[in-house]
């Protein structure tokens, strides 16, 4: 079994099925503390430093909320311009300094592998809150927790899952991490719907095919989304050279009630890591889906608190 205490959480590749089962179990045990039916002080006096060098709503706030619910304090640095990184300080030096002020650090940065580089200088656990287009491991864990929870309503689990990943699969780090985690389960079918220019990286596809799973790669939505779970992603405008280039791909795979009713199954669960782009021109995940019971996007975001509480408890070696 993986040793959690004192470990960095940098990539989903560090987990096997047993480690994931442990994280999902501990996440479920956090429900009474997250809803404050029970109070918890196991991290009394401990300090989380949240370092977010890219915009974030859910990841940053749910890391902080999770730490507070376990009794700890949270300090935040938001934006590289508010850090001495902007004066040329290295990630290594920053890590040496900040880890001296912290029990654990959560970090998001626009550059791929930068969080791992930072972790080399840290004396406390570092949790990757998203490193460029590379990975978003805590999002993938909360996505898996959500899939398990939603599928349990239909007597299904994580094995034998039929899932569609749709949108900007090239730049969407959440679908990279989720695909790698899904490769650990049995008999998974993953349909990847994207514009040809925004297809899933080959290395991620191989993780699934090498494990014997069925992967369908297509640029057609019609006829390909009758599945257990459809996971829509945003066009990651910040990873394109210009807004005009990102605009070329907007609206190709819009999911709205009419499309859902025509092409999905009766019980297809809709997921999205959020933020969804609700500007009319985005044409992405329509608000006319908001009254569907199978729209799981806000339950999914809520599960982020449970999973991040579990990761703090495991990496810091405490039990509520
Ligand atoms: N899902 C996610 O990472 O959302 P934020 O960018 O708001 O943190």
mmCIF file of C-alpha atoms and ligand atoms in Angstrom:
data_model
loop_
_atom_site.group_PDB
_atom_site.id
_atom_site.type_symbol
_atom_site.label_atom_id
_atom_site.label_comp_id
_atom_site.label_asym_id
_atom_site.label_seq_id
_atom_site.Cartn_x
_atom_site.Cartn_y
_atom_site.Cartn_z
ATOM 1 C CA UNK A 1 0.000 0.000 0.000
ATOM 2 C CA UNK A 2 1.254 3.466 -0.896
ATOM 3 C CA UNK A 3 2.634 5.480 2.018
ATOM 4 C CA UNK A 4 0.607 8.686 2.095
ATOM 5 C CA UNK A 5 2.026 10.420 5.141
ATOM 6 C CA UNK A 6 4.647 12.985 4.116
ATOM 7 C CA UNK A 7 4.144 12.296 0.376
ATOM 8 C CA UNK A 8 3.666 14.907 -2.327
ATOM 9 C CA UNK A 9 0.575 14.495 -4.533
ATOM 10 C CA UNK A 10 1.880 15.473 -7.969
ATOM 11 C CA UNK A 11 0.417 13.044 -10.504
ATOM 12 C CA UNK A 12 -2.260 10.379 -10.621
ATOM 13 C CA UNK A 13 0.449 8.022 -11.883
ATOM 14 C CA UNK A 14 1.599 7.571 -8.281
ATOM 15 C CA UNK A 15 -1.647 5.777 -7.322
ATOM 16 C CA UNK A 16 -2.717 2.163 -7.721
ATOM 17 C CA UNK A 17 -6.273 0.888 -7.232
ATOM 18 C CA UNK A 18 -5.738 0.242 -3.525
ATOM 19 C CA UNK A 19 -4.461 3.767 -2.933
ATOM 20 C CA UNK A 20 -7.429 5.227 -4.803
ATOM 21 C CA UNK A 21 -9.869 3.039 -2.864
ATOM 22 C CA UNK A 22 -8.304 4.358 0.355
ATOM 23 C CA UNK A 23 -8.673 7.995 -0.781
ATOM 24 C CA UNK A 24 -12.298 7.457 -1.850
ATOM 25 C CA UNK A 25 -13.125 5.685 1.454
ATOM 26 C CA UNK A 26 -11.582 8.445 3.562
ATOM 27 C CA UNK A 27 -13.394 11.040 1.406
ATOM 28 C CA UNK A 28 -16.737 9.368 2.193
ATOM 29 C CA UNK A 29 -15.859 9.402 5.911
ATOM 30 C CA UNK A 30 -15.491 13.202 5.695
ATOM 31 C CA UNK A 31 -19.206 13.809 4.952
ATOM 32 C CA UNK A 32 -20.298 14.551 8.569
ATOM 33 C CA UNK A 33 -17.345 16.918 9.052
ATOM 34 C CA UNK A 34 -17.858 18.711 5.738
ATOM 35 C CA UNK A 35 -21.551 19.224 6.591
ATOM 36 C CA UNK A 36 -20.522 20.270 10.137
ATOM 37 C CA UNK A 37 -22.777 17.687 11.782
ATOM 38 C CA UNK A 38 -19.521 16.843 13.567
ATOM 39 C CA UNK A 39 -16.658 19.221 14.380
ATOM 40 C CA UNK A 40 -13.047 18.286 13.818
ATOM 41 C CA UNK A 41 -9.815 19.783 15.209
ATOM 42 C CA UNK A 42 -7.202 17.268 14.072
ATOM 43 C CA UNK A 43 -5.232 19.974 12.232
ATOM 44 C CA UNK A 44 -5.562 22.543 15.001
ATOM 45 C CA UNK A 45 -2.761 25.090 14.528
ATOM 46 C CA UNK A 46 -1.527 23.590 11.254
ATOM 47 C CA UNK A 47 -0.963 25.887 8.260
ATOM 48 C CA UNK A 48 -1.827 25.329 4.598
ATOM 49 C CA UNK A 49 -0.160 27.687 2.146
ATOM 50 C CA UNK A 50 -2.244 27.979 -1.001
ATOM 51 C CA UNK A 51 -0.053 29.239 -3.863
ATOM 52 C CA UNK A 52 -2.194 29.914 -6.914
ATOM 53 C CA UNK A 53 -0.301 31.400 -9.846
ATOM 54 C CA UNK A 54 -3.236 30.852 -12.233
ATOM 55 C CA UNK A 55 -6.927 31.775 -11.779
ATOM 56 C CA UNK A 56 -9.053 29.346 -9.782
ATOM 57 C CA UNK A 57 -12.383 29.327 -7.972
ATOM 58 C CA UNK A 58 -13.113 25.712 -6.970
ATOM 59 C CA UNK A 59 -9.665 24.272 -6.407
ATOM 60 C CA UNK A 60 -8.283 27.152 -4.354
ATOM 61 C CA UNK A 61 -11.383 27.728 -2.249
ATOM 62 C CA UNK A 62 -12.138 24.034 -1.669
ATOM 63 C CA UNK A 63 -8.522 23.357 -0.610
ATOM 64 C CA UNK A 64 -8.885 26.192 1.908
ATOM 65 C CA UNK A 65 -12.347 25.090 3.040
ATOM 66 C CA UNK A 66 -11.180 21.490 3.460
ATOM 67 C CA UNK A 67 -8.232 22.575 5.592
ATOM 68 C CA UNK A 68 -10.391 24.865 7.739
ATOM 69 C CA UNK A 69 -12.921 22.045 8.280
ATOM 70 C CA UNK A 70 -10.109 19.925 9.718
ATOM 71 C CA UNK A 71 -9.210 22.741 12.105
ATOM 72 C CA UNK A 72 -6.242 24.320 10.302
ATOM 73 C CA UNK A 73 -5.356 27.831 9.116
ATOM 74 C CA UNK A 74 -4.957 28.877 5.479
ATOM 75 C CA UNK A 75 -2.652 31.518 3.999
ATOM 76 C CA UNK A 76 -2.902 32.418 0.329
ATOM 77 C CA UNK A 77 -0.770 33.880 -2.423
ATOM 78 C CA UNK A 78 -2.780 34.580 -5.566
ATOM 79 C CA UNK A 79 -1.098 35.629 -8.815
ATOM 80 C CA UNK A 80 2.604 35.502 -9.640
ATOM 81 C CA UNK A 81 2.704 39.308 -9.627
ATOM 82 C CA UNK A 82 2.116 39.165 -5.856
ATOM 83 C CA UNK A 83 5.016 36.759 -5.293
ATOM 84 C CA UNK A 84 8.786 37.264 -5.497
ATOM 85 C CA UNK A 85 8.723 34.783 -8.391
ATOM 86 C CA UNK A 86 8.057 37.975 -10.386
ATOM 87 C CA UNK A 87 11.477 39.253 -9.220
ATOM 88 C CA UNK A 88 13.233 36.198 -10.608
ATOM 89 C CA UNK A 89 13.212 33.984 -7.509
ATOM 90 C CA UNK A 90 13.275 30.309 -8.477
ATOM 91 C CA UNK A 91 10.585 27.760 -7.668
ATOM 92 C CA UNK A 92 13.182 25.846 -5.630
ATOM 93 C CA UNK A 93 14.068 28.858 -3.446
ATOM 94 C CA UNK A 94 10.403 29.771 -3.038
ATOM 95 C CA UNK A 95 9.677 26.205 -1.905
ATOM 96 C CA UNK A 96 12.560 26.230 0.581
ATOM 97 C CA UNK A 97 11.149 29.398 2.144
ATOM 98 C CA UNK A 98 7.395 28.728 2.041
ATOM 99 C CA UNK A 99 7.724 25.146 3.302
ATOM 100 C CA UNK A 100 9.415 26.610 6.387
ATOM 101 C CA UNK A 101 6.166 28.479 7.057
ATOM 102 C CA UNK A 102 3.798 25.573 6.345
ATOM 103 C CA UNK A 103 2.630 22.074 7.195
ATOM 104 C CA UNK A 104 1.398 21.476 3.638
ATOM 105 C CA UNK A 105 1.296 23.456 0.374
ATOM 106 C CA UNK A 106 -1.255 23.403 -2.462
ATOM 107 C CA UNK A 107 -0.044 24.957 -5.703
ATOM 108 C CA UNK A 108 -1.309 25.810 -9.189
ATOM 109 C CA UNK A 109 1.033 27.112 -11.866
ATOM 110 C CA UNK A 110 0.673 27.653 -15.646
ATOM 111 C CA UNK A 111 3.851 25.720 -16.550
ATOM 112 C CA UNK A 112 3.767 21.950 -17.026
ATOM 113 C CA UNK A 113 5.746 20.043 -14.337
ATOM 114 C CA UNK A 114 6.375 23.248 -12.351
ATOM 115 C CA UNK A 115 4.679 21.867 -9.232
ATOM 116 C CA UNK A 116 7.020 18.853 -9.249
ATOM 117 C CA UNK A 117 9.968 21.242 -9.667
ATOM 118 C CA UNK A 118 8.703 23.256 -6.680
ATOM 119 C CA UNK A 119 8.227 20.092 -4.610
ATOM 120 C CA UNK A 120 11.948 19.289 -4.950
ATOM 121 C CA UNK A 121 12.648 22.306 -2.743
ATOM 122 C CA UNK A 122 9.890 21.681 -0.221
ATOM 123 C CA UNK A 123 10.300 20.078 3.193
ATOM 124 C CA UNK A 124 6.510 19.520 3.534
ATOM 125 C CA UNK A 125 3.959 17.740 1.288
ATOM 126 C CA UNK A 126 3.031 19.623 -1.900
ATOM 127 C CA UNK A 127 -0.302 18.965 -3.623
ATOM 128 C CA UNK A 128 -0.648 19.744 -7.327
ATOM 129 C CA UNK A 129 -3.677 21.963 -7.960
ATOM 130 C CA UNK A 130 -2.998 21.971 -11.726
ATOM 131 C CA UNK A 131 0.275 22.439 -13.632
ATOM 132 C CA UNK A 132 -0.361 23.910 -17.069
ATOM 133 C CA UNK A 133 -1.865 21.434 -19.514
ATOM 134 C CA UNK A 134 -0.227 18.527 -17.705
ATOM 135 C CA UNK A 135 -2.276 17.208 -14.784
ATOM 136 C CA UNK A 136 -4.888 18.043 -12.169
ATOM 137 C CA UNK A 137 -4.729 15.006 -9.883
ATOM 138 C CA UNK A 138 -7.092 16.188 -7.144
ATOM 139 C CA UNK A 139 -9.727 17.017 -9.777
ATOM 140 C CA UNK A 140 -9.412 13.506 -11.218
ATOM 141 C CA UNK A 141 -9.837 11.985 -7.761
ATOM 142 C CA UNK A 142 -12.963 14.040 -7.099
ATOM 143 C CA UNK A 143 -14.210 13.114 -10.574
ATOM 144 C CA UNK A 144 -13.727 9.439 -9.751
ATOM 145 C CA UNK A 145 -15.476 9.894 -6.398
ATOM 146 C CA UNK A 146 -18.357 11.565 -8.261
ATOM 147 C CA UNK A 147 -18.577 8.826 -10.909
ATOM 148 C CA UNK A 148 -18.623 6.160 -8.180
ATOM 149 C CA UNK A 149 -21.302 8.028 -6.261
ATOM 150 C CA UNK A 150 -23.483 8.767 -9.321
ATOM 151 C CA UNK A 151 -23.149 5.241 -10.770
ATOM 152 C CA UNK A 152 -24.152 3.697 -7.427
ATOM 153 C CA UNK A 153 -27.652 5.130 -8.063
ATOM 154 C CA UNK A 154 -27.894 2.728 -11.008
ATOM 155 C CA UNK A 155 -26.231 -0.278 -9.340
ATOM 156 C CA UNK A 156 -22.970 0.306 -11.228
ATOM 157 C CA UNK A 157 -19.381 1.019 -10.197
ATOM 158 C CA UNK A 158 -16.122 2.131 -11.757
ATOM 159 C CA UNK A 159 -15.561 -1.142 -13.624
ATOM 160 C CA UNK A 160 -17.399 -1.642 -16.952
ATOM 161 C CA UNK A 161 -17.866 2.114 -17.313
ATOM 162 C CA UNK A 162 -18.852 3.640 -20.656
ATOM 163 C CA UNK A 163 -17.673 7.271 -20.576
ATOM 164 C CA UNK A 164 -17.445 10.059 -23.152
ATOM 165 C CA UNK A 165 -14.838 12.804 -22.790
ATOM 166 C CA UNK A 166 -15.761 15.772 -24.977
ATOM 167 C CA UNK A 167 -14.264 19.165 -25.875
ATOM 168 C CA UNK A 168 -10.688 20.412 -25.674
ATOM 169 C CA UNK A 169 -8.971 17.118 -24.854
ATOM 170 C CA UNK A 170 -5.544 18.372 -25.923
ATOM 171 C CA UNK A 171 -5.240 21.103 -23.295
ATOM 172 C CA UNK A 172 -7.726 19.876 -20.661
ATOM 173 C CA UNK A 173 -5.535 18.599 -17.825
ATOM 174 C CA UNK A 174 -8.534 17.175 -15.956
ATOM 175 C CA UNK A 175 -9.278 14.670 -18.736
ATOM 176 C CA UNK A 176 -5.599 13.686 -18.906
ATOM 177 C CA UNK A 177 -5.545 12.814 -15.206
ATOM 178 C CA UNK A 178 -8.983 11.174 -15.279
ATOM 179 C CA UNK A 179 -8.083 8.951 -18.257
ATOM 180 C CA UNK A 180 -4.971 7.717 -16.456
ATOM 181 C CA UNK A 181 -7.016 6.848 -13.361
ATOM 182 C CA UNK A 182 -9.703 5.089 -15.417
ATOM 183 C CA UNK A 183 -7.022 2.866 -16.959
ATOM 184 C CA UNK A 184 -6.735 1.160 -13.545
ATOM 185 C CA UNK A 185 -10.312 -0.185 -13.711
ATOM 186 C CA UNK A 186 -11.759 -3.090 -15.668
ATOM 187 C CA UNK A 187 -13.367 -3.076 -19.095
ATOM 188 C CA UNK A 188 -13.675 0.674 -19.531
ATOM 189 C CA UNK A 189 -14.846 2.195 -22.812
ATOM 190 C CA UNK A 190 -13.681 5.782 -23.375
ATOM 191 C CA UNK A 191 -15.036 7.753 -26.336
ATOM 192 C CA UNK A 192 -13.027 10.917 -27.012
ATOM 193 C CA UNK A 193 -15.025 13.525 -28.931
ATOM 194 C CA UNK A 194 -13.035 16.593 -29.977
ATOM 195 C CA UNK A 195 -12.013 18.661 -32.989
ATOM 196 C CA UNK A 196 -9.120 16.840 -34.695
ATOM 197 C CA UNK A 197 -6.695 19.611 -33.682
ATOM 198 C CA UNK A 198 -7.685 19.226 -30.021
ATOM 199 C CA UNK A 199 -7.441 15.446 -29.698
ATOM 200 C CA UNK A 200 -6.223 13.730 -26.553
ATOM 201 C CA UNK A 201 -2.388 13.412 -26.448
ATOM 202 C CA UNK A 202 -1.181 10.008 -27.697
ATOM 203 C CA UNK A 203 0.569 9.309 -24.380
ATOM 204 C CA UNK A 204 -2.764 9.524 -22.539
ATOM 205 C CA UNK A 205 -4.584 7.376 -25.118
ATOM 206 C CA UNK A 206 -1.829 4.747 -24.772
ATOM 207 C CA UNK A 207 -2.340 4.538 -21.026
ATOM 208 C CA UNK A 208 -5.849 3.279 -21.738
ATOM 209 C CA UNK A 209 -5.142 1.080 -24.766
ATOM 210 C CA UNK A 210 -2.062 -0.496 -23.156
ATOM 211 C CA UNK A 211 -4.309 -1.519 -20.268
ATOM 212 C CA UNK A 212 -6.666 -3.230 -22.740
ATOM 213 C CA UNK A 213 -9.475 -0.681 -22.731
ATOM 214 C CA UNK A 214 -11.570 0.316 -25.722
ATOM 215 C CA UNK A 215 -10.878 3.861 -26.947
ATOM 216 C CA UNK A 216 -12.924 5.537 -29.699
ATOM 217 C CA UNK A 217 -11.521 8.787 -31.111
ATOM 218 C CA UNK A 218 -13.967 10.856 -33.131
ATOM 219 C CA UNK A 219 -14.897 14.395 -34.129
ATOM 220 C CA UNK A 220 -18.596 13.500 -34.310
ATOM 221 C CA UNK A 221 -20.981 13.895 -31.381
ATOM 222 C CA UNK A 222 -24.030 12.322 -33.054
ATOM 223 C CA UNK A 223 -24.202 8.586 -32.432
ATOM 224 C CA UNK A 224 -21.286 8.574 -30.004
ATOM 225 C CA UNK A 225 -22.641 9.868 -26.687
ATOM 226 C CA UNK A 226 -25.136 7.178 -25.541
ATOM 227 C CA UNK A 227 -23.039 6.375 -22.464
ATOM 228 C CA UNK A 228 -23.046 6.151 -18.662
ATOM 229 C CA UNK A 229 -21.202 9.453 -18.147
ATOM 230 C CA UNK A 230 -20.570 12.354 -20.492
ATOM 231 C CA UNK A 231 -17.715 14.585 -19.286
ATOM 232 C CA UNK A 232 -17.710 17.919 -21.089
ATOM 233 C CA UNK A 233 -14.709 20.276 -20.973
ATOM 234 C CA UNK A 234 -14.197 23.941 -21.756
ATOM 235 C CA UNK A 235 -12.090 25.225 -24.648
ATOM 236 C CA UNK A 236 -8.967 26.134 -22.639
ATOM 237 C CA UNK A 237 -8.568 29.610 -24.126
ATOM 238 C CA UNK A 238 -5.565 30.391 -21.891
ATOM 239 C CA UNK A 239 -3.546 27.629 -23.622
ATOM 240 C CA UNK A 240 -4.034 29.075 -27.147
ATOM 241 C CA UNK A 241 -1.830 31.697 -28.792
ATOM 242 C CA UNK A 242 -4.815 34.043 -29.132
ATOM 243 C CA UNK A 243 -8.510 34.307 -28.383
ATOM 244 C CA UNK A 244 -9.195 34.247 -32.130
ATOM 245 C CA UNK A 245 -7.539 30.818 -32.371
ATOM 246 C CA UNK A 246 -9.602 29.497 -29.438
ATOM 247 C CA UNK A 247 -12.747 30.927 -31.065
ATOM 248 C CA UNK A 248 -12.231 28.584 -34.038
ATOM 249 C CA UNK A 249 -13.232 25.659 -31.815
ATOM 250 C CA UNK A 250 -16.048 27.123 -29.731
ATOM 251 C CA UNK A 251 -19.514 25.636 -30.061
ATOM 252 C CA UNK A 252 -18.457 22.497 -31.974
ATOM 253 C CA UNK A 253 -19.738 20.168 -29.269
ATOM 254 C CA UNK A 254 -22.483 22.046 -27.504
ATOM 255 C CA UNK A 255 -24.484 19.935 -25.065
ATOM 256 C CA UNK A 256 -27.993 21.216 -24.450
ATOM 257 C CA UNK A 257 -31.290 19.563 -23.524
ATOM 258 C CA UNK A 258 -32.261 18.815 -27.119
ATOM 259 C CA UNK A 259 -28.883 17.156 -27.869
ATOM 260 C CA UNK A 260 -29.008 15.285 -24.554
ATOM 261 C CA UNK A 261 -32.503 13.921 -25.194
ATOM 262 C CA UNK A 262 -31.702 12.984 -28.781
ATOM 263 C CA UNK A 263 -28.329 11.291 -28.322
ATOM 264 C CA UNK A 264 -27.692 10.363 -24.666
ATOM 265 C CA UNK A 265 -29.200 7.477 -22.699
ATOM 266 C CA UNK A 266 -32.067 8.092 -20.302
ATOM 267 C CA UNK A 267 -29.706 8.042 -17.313
ATOM 268 C CA UNK A 268 -26.515 9.479 -18.787
ATOM 269 C CA UNK A 269 -24.837 11.498 -16.040
ATOM 270 C CA UNK A 270 -23.439 14.875 -17.139
ATOM 271 C CA UNK A 271 -20.152 15.997 -15.608
ATOM 272 C CA UNK A 272 -17.867 18.998 -16.198
ATOM 273 C CA UNK A 273 -14.869 20.045 -14.106
ATOM 274 C CA UNK A 274 -16.092 23.662 -14.306
ATOM 275 C CA UNK A 275 -15.846 26.524 -14.895
ATOM 276 C CA UNK A 276 -18.281 26.157 -17.788
ATOM 277 C CA UNK A 277 -18.100 29.085 -20.138
ATOM 278 C CA UNK A 278 -21.610 30.543 -19.932
ATOM 279 C CA UNK A 279 -21.063 33.340 -22.443
ATOM 280 C CA UNK A 280 -23.558 32.856 -25.318
ATOM 281 C CA UNK A 281 -20.803 32.541 -27.918
ATOM 282 C CA UNK A 282 -19.198 29.670 -25.964
ATOM 283 C CA UNK A 283 -22.122 27.348 -26.730
ATOM 284 C CA UNK A 284 -20.689 24.714 -24.417
ATOM 285 C CA UNK A 285 -22.850 23.169 -21.656
ATOM 286 C CA UNK A 286 -26.217 24.886 -21.859
ATOM 287 C CA UNK A 287 -27.994 26.237 -18.798
ATOM 288 C CA UNK A 288 -31.208 24.593 -20.075
ATOM 289 C CA UNK A 289 -29.744 21.378 -18.580
ATOM 290 C CA UNK A 290 -29.827 22.874 -15.071
ATOM 291 C CA UNK A 291 -33.108 21.212 -14.084
ATOM 292 C CA UNK A 292 -31.973 17.692 -15.103
ATOM 293 C CA UNK A 293 -31.428 15.343 -12.139
ATOM 294 C CA UNK A 294 -28.532 13.762 -14.031
ATOM 295 C CA UNK A 295 -26.619 17.039 -14.259
ATOM 296 C CA UNK A 296 -23.976 16.262 -11.609
ATOM 297 C CA UNK A 297 -21.707 19.298 -12.092
ATOM 298 C CA UNK A 298 -22.451 21.029 -8.800
ATOM 299 C CA UNK A 299 -22.408 17.769 -6.773
ATOM 300 C CA UNK A 300 -19.045 17.131 -8.469
ATOM 301 C CA UNK A 301 -17.660 20.514 -7.332
ATOM 302 C CA UNK A 302 -18.973 19.893 -3.805
ATOM 303 C CA UNK A 303 -17.174 16.540 -3.684
ATOM 304 C CA UNK A 304 -13.904 18.465 -4.063
ATOM 305 C CA UNK A 305 -14.072 19.430 -0.396
ATOM 306 C CA UNK A 306 -14.411 15.777 0.714
ATOM 307 C CA UNK A 307 -11.553 14.544 -1.456
ATOM 308 C CA UNK A 308 -9.229 17.395 -0.452
ATOM 309 C CA UNK A 309 -10.043 16.809 3.235
ATOM 310 C CA UNK A 310 -9.089 13.156 2.701
ATOM 311 C CA UNK A 311 -5.799 14.099 1.009
ATOM 312 C CA UNK A 312 -4.852 16.441 3.860
ATOM 313 C CA UNK A 313 -5.722 13.788 6.465
ATOM 314 C CA UNK A 314 -3.700 11.126 4.629
ATOM 315 C CA UNK A 315 -0.635 13.219 3.776
ATOM 316 C CA UNK A 316 -0.490 14.720 7.268
ATOM 317 C CA UNK A 317 -1.244 11.411 9.007
ATOM 318 C CA UNK A 318 -4.314 12.467 10.996
ATOM 319 C CA UNK A 319 -7.719 10.818 11.478
ATOM 320 C CA UNK A 320 -10.825 12.865 12.354
HETATM 321 N N1 LIG B 1 -12.143 22.561 -11.813
HETATM 322 C C1 LIG B 1 -11.248 23.547 -11.517
HETATM 323 O O1 LIG B 1 -10.029 23.329 -11.447
HETATM 324 O O2 LIG B 1 -11.839 24.759 -11.291
HETATM 325 P P1 LIG B 1 -11.038 26.074 -10.924
HETATM 326 O O3 LIG B 1 -10.170 26.429 -12.095
HETATM 327 O O4 LIG B 1 -12.097 27.113 -10.636
HETATM 328 O O5 LIG B 1 -10.197 25.776 -9.705
#
